[in-house]
CSV table of C-alpha atoms and ligand atoms in Angstrom, one decimal:
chain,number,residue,atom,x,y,z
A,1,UNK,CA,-119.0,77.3,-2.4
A,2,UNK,CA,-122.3,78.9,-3.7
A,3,UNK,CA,-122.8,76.7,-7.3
A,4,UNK,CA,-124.7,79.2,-9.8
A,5,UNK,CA,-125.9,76.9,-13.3
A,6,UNK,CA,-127.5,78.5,-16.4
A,7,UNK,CA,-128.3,77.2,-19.9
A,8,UNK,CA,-125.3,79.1,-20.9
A,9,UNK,CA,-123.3,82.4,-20.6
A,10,UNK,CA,-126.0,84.5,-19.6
A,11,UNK,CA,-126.4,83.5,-16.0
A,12,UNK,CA,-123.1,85.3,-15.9
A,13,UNK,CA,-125.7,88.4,-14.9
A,14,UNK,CA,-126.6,86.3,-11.9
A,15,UNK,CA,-123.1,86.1,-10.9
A,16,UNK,CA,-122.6,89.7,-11.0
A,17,UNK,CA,-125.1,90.4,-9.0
A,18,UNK,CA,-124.0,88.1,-6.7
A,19,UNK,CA,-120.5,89.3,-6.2
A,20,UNK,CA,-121.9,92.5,-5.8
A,21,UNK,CA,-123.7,91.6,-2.8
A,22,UNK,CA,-121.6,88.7,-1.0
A,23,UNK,CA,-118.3,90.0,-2.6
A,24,UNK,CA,-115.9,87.2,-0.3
A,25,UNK,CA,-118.1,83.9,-1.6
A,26,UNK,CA,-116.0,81.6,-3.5
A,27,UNK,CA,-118.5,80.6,-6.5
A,28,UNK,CA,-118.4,77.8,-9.1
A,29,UNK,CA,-120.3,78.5,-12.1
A,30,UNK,CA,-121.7,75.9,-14.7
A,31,UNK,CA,-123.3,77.3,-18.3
A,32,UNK,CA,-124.4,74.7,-20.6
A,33,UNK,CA,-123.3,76.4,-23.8
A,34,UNK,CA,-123.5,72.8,-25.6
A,35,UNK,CA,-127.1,72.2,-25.1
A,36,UNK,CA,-128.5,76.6,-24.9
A,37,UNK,CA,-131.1,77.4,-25.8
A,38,UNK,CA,-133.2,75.9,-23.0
A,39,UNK,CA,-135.8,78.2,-23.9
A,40,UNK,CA,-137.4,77.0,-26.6
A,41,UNK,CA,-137.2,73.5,-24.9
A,42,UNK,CA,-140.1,71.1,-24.0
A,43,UNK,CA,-140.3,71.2,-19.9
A,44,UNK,CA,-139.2,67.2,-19.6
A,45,UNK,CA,-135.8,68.2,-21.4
A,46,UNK,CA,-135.2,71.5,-19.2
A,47,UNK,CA,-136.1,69.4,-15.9
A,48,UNK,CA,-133.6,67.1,-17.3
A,49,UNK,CA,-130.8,68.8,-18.4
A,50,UNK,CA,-131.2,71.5,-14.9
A,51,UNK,CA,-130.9,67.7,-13.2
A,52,UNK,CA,-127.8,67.1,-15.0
A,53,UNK,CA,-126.7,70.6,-13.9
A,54,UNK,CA,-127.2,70.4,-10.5
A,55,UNK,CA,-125.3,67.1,-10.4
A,56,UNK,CA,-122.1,68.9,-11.6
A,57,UNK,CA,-122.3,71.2,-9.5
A,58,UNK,CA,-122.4,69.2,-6.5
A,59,UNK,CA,-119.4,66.8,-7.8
A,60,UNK,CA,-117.6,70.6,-7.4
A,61,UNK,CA,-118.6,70.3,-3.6
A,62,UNK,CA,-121.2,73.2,-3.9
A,63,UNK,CA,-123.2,73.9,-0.9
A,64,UNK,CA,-126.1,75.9,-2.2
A,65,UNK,CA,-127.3,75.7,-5.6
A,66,UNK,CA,-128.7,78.7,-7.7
A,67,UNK,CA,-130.4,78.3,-10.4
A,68,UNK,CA,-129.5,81.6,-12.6
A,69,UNK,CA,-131.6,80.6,-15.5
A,70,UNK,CA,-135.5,81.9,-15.6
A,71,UNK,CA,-136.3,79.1,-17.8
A,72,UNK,CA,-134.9,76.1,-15.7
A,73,UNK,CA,-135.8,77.9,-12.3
A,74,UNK,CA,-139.7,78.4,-14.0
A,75,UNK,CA,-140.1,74.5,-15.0
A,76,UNK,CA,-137.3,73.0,-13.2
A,77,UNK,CA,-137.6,73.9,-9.4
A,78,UNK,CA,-140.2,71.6,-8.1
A,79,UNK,CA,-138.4,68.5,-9.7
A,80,UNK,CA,-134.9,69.8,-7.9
A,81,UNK,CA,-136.1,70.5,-4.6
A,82,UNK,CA,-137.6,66.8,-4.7
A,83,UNK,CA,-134.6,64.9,-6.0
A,84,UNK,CA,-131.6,66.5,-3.9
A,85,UNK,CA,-133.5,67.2,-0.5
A,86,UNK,CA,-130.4,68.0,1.7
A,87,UNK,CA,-129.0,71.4,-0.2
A,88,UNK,CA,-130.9,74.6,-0.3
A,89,UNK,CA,-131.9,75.1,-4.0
A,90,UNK,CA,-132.6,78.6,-5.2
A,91,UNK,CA,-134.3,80.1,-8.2
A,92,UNK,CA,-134.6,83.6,-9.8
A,93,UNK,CA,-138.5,83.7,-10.1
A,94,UNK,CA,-139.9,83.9,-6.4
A,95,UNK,CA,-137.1,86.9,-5.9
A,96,UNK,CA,-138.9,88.9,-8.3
A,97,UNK,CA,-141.9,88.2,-7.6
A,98,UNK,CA,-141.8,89.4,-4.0
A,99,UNK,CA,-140.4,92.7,-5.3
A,100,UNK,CA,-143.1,93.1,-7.9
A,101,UNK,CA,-145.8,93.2,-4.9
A,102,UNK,CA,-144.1,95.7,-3.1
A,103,UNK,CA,-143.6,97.8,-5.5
A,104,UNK,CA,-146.7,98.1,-8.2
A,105,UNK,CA,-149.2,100.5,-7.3
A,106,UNK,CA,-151.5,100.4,-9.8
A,107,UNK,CA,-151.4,96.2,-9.6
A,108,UNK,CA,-150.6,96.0,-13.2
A,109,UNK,CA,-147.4,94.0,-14.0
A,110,UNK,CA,-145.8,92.8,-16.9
A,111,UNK,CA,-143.2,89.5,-17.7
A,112,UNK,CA,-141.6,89.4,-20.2
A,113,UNK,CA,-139.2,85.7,-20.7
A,114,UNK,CA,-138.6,83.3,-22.9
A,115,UNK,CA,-141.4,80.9,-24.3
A,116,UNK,CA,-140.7,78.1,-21.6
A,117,UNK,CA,-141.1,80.6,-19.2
A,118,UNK,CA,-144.2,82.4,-20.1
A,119,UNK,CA,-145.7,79.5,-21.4
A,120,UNK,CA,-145.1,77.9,-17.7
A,121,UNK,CA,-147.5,80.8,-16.3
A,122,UNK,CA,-145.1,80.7,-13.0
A,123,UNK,CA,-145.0,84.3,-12.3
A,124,UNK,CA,-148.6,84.5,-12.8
A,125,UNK,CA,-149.2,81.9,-10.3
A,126,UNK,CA,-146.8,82.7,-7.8
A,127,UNK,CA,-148.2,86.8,-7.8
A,128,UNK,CA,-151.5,85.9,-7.5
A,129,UNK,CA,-150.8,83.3,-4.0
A,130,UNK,CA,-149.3,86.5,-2.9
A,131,UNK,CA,-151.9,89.5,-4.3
A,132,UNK,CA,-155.1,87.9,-6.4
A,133,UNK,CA,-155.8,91.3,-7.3
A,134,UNK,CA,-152.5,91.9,-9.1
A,135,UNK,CA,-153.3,91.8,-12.9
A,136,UNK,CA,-150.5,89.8,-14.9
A,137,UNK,CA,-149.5,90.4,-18.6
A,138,UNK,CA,-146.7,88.3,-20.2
A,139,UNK,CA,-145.3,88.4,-23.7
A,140,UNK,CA,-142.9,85.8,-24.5
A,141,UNK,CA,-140.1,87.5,-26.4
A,142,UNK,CA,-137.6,84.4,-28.1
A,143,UNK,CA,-135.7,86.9,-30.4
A,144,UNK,CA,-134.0,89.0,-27.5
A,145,UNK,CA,-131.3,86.1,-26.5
A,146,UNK,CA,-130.0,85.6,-29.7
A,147,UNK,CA,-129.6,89.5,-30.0
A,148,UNK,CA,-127.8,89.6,-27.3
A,149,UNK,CA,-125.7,86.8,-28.0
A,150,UNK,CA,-124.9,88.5,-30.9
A,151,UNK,CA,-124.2,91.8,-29.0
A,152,UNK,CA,-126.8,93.7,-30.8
A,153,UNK,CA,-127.5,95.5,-27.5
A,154,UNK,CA,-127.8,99.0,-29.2
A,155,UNK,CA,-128.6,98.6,-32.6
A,156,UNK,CA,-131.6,99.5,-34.6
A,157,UNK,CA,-133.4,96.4,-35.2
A,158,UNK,CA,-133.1,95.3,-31.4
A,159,UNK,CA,-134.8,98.6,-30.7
A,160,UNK,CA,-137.7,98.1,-33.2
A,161,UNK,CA,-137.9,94.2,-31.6
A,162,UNK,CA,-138.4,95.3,-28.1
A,163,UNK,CA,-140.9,98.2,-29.2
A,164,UNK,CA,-143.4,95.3,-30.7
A,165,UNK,CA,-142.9,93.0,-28.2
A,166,UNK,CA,-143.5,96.1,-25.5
A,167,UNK,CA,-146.2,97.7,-27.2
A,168,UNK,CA,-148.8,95.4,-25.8
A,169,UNK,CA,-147.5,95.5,-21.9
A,170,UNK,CA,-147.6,99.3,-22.7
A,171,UNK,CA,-151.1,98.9,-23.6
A,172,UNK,CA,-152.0,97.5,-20.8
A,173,UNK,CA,-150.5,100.5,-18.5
A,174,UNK,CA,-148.0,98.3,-16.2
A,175,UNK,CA,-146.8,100.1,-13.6
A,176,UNK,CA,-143.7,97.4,-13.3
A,177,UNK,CA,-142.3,94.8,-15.5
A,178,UNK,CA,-140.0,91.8,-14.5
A,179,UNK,CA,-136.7,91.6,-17.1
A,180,UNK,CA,-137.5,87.3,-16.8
A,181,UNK,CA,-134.3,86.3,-18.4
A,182,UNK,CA,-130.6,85.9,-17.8
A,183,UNK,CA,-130.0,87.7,-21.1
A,184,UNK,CA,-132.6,91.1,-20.5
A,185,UNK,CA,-130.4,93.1,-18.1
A,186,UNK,CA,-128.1,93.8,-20.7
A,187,UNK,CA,-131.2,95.4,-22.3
A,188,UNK,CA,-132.4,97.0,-19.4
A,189,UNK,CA,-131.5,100.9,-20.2
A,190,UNK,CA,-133.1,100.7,-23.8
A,191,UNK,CA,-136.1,99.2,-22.4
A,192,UNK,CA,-136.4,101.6,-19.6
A,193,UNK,CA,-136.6,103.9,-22.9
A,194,UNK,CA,-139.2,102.3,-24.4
A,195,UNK,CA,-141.4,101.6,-20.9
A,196,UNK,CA,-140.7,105.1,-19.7
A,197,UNK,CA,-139.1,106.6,-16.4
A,198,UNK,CA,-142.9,105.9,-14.3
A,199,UNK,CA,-142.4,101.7,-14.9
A,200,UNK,CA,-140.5,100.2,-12.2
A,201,UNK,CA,-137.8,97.5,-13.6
A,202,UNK,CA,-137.7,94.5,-11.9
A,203,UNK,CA,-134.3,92.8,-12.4
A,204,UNK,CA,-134.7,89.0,-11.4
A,205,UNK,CA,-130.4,88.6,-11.1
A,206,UNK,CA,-130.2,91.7,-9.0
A,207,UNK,CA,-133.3,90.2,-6.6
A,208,UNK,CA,-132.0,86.8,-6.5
A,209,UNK,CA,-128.4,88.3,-5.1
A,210,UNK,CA,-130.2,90.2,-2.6
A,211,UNK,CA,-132.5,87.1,-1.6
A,212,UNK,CA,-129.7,84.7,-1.0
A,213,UNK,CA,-127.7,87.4,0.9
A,214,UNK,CA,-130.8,87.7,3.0
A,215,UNK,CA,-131.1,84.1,3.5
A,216,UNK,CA,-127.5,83.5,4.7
A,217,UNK,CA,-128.2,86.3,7.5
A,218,UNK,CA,-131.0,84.4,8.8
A,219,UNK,CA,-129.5,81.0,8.2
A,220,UNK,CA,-126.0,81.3,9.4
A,221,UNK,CA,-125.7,77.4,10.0
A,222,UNK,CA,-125.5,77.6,6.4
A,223,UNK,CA,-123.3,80.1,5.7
A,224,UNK,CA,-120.5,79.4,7.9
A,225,UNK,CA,-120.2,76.3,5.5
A,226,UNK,CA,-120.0,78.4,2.4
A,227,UNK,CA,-116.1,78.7,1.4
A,228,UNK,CA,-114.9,82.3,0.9
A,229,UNK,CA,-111.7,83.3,-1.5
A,230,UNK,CA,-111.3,84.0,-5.0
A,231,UNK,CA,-110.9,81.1,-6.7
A,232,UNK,CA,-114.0,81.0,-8.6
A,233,UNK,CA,-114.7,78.6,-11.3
A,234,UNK,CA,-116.3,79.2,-14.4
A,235,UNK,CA,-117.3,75.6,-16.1
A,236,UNK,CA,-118.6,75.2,-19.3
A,237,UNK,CA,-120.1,72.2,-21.9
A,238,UNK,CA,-118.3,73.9,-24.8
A,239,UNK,CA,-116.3,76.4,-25.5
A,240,UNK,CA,-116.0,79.3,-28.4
A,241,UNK,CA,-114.6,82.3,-28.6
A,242,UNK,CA,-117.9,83.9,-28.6
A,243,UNK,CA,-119.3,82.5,-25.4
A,244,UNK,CA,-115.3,83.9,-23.8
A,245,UNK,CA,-116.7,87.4,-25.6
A,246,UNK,CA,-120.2,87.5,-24.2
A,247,UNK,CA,-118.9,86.4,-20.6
A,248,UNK,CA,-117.0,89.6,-20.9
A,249,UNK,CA,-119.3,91.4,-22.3
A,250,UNK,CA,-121.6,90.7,-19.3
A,251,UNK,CA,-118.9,90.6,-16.2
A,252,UNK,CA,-116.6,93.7,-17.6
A,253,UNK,CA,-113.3,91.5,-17.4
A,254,UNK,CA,-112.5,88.4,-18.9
A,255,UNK,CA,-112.8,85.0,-17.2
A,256,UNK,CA,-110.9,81.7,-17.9
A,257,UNK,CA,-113.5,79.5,-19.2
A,258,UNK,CA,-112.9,75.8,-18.2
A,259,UNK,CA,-114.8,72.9,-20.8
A,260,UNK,CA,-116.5,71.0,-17.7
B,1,LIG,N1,-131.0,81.4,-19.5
B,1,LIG,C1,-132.3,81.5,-20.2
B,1,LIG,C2,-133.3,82.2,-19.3
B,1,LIG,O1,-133.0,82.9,-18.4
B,1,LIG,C3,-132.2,82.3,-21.5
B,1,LIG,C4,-131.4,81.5,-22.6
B,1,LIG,C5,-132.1,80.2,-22.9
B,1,LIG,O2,-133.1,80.2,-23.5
B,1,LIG,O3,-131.5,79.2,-22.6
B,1,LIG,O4,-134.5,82.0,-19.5
């Protein structure tokens, strides 16, 4: 089974990438809806708690990990790939990454993520190994998960948020910008609007799906151990109605949410 974690629901957009590209995996997903928002979190917490995560998901019998959330897969990676050596452990950040350098043409890029993740300066480090000459503008934008929590995807004030916190990348003439957040693909078509049509989206959940279906080709030692059905498993660390609502909102059914 392919074990997909996130601070909570919104790794859900993870998940749907990921059944759009290996539709036959059986998947067990863990959101830590008791302890979200990992975001605004001090690193040794997140490294913590994604530690904590990872260990549920292997008492599931997962073979792979992903790691769905930007924040945890910005701060967290390095501690998870030392600590459980004999699993391949996947994040969301080096995905996008790669696709920002092929497709920028002007070499300006924007990130735009929660605090934890900006303030990590990941995707500014991991750009530059690949292209020094790729300029890197980030603006940390902590308002747009709970909007979306709240399902403010198309209201007003969501709009006039995402224009000041876009303004500056605007500025700055990006050519691309990397959605760097479980929760931002929701809000992708509104800021395509505000961007305009000539900057390229960069959807980490979409790149992560295609990475890890990518990696199984080349590694099928690997994936012949991955179960396929559909008896996924959606585990959470509390429940609410609102958490069943977003999960929804985000996958276009409704799942049965199990308190892990
Ligand atoms: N999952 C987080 C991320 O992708 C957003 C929510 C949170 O702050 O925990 O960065």
């Amino acid at each position: 089974m392919i074990g997909i974690f996130d601070s909570g629901i919104g790794g859900l957009t993870v998940v749907k990438a990921v059944f759009q590209q290996l539709p036959d995996y059986e998947i067990v997903y863990f959101g830590d809806t008791a302890r979200t928002p990992y975001g605004t979190k001090s690193p040794a917490t997140i490294i913590d708690y994604a530690i904590q995560d990872t260990e549920f998901l292997l008492s599931k019998g997962v073979k792979i990990v992903v790691v769905a959330c930007n924040t945890a897969s910005s701060v967290a990676t390095e501690a998870l790939r030392d600590r459980f050596t004999g699993i391949p452990i996947f994040e969301v950040v080096t995905p996008a990454v790669v696709k920002v350098t092929q497709v920028t043409k002007n070499y300006n890029v924007g990130i735009i993520g929660t605090r934890a993740t900006i303030n990590s300066n990941i995707y500014n480090k991991k750009i530059k190994d690949l292209y020094a000459d790729i300029k890197v503008f980030s603006n940390a934008c902590p308002l747009l998960v709970p909007l979306v929590e709240e399902g403010w995807l198309k209201r007003r004030e969501t709009k006039m948020i995402l224009k000041k916190y876009l303004y500056p990348l605007k500025r700055k003439q990006i050519d691309t910008l990397v959605l760097g957040c479980t929760h931002y693909p929701l809000l992708k078509d509104i800021i395509q609007a505000k961007m305009g049509k000539r900057v390229k989206i960069v959807d980490s959940s979409a790149e992560t799906a295609v990475y890890i279906k990518n990696y199984l080709t080349e590694h099928p030692e690997i994936d012949v151990i991955l179960k396929r059905g559909n008896n996924n498993q959606f585990y959470v660390s509390d429940f609410t109605p609102t958490f069943a609502e977003i999960a929804k909102k985000i996958l276009g059914r409704p799942i049965h949410l199990l308190l892990a």
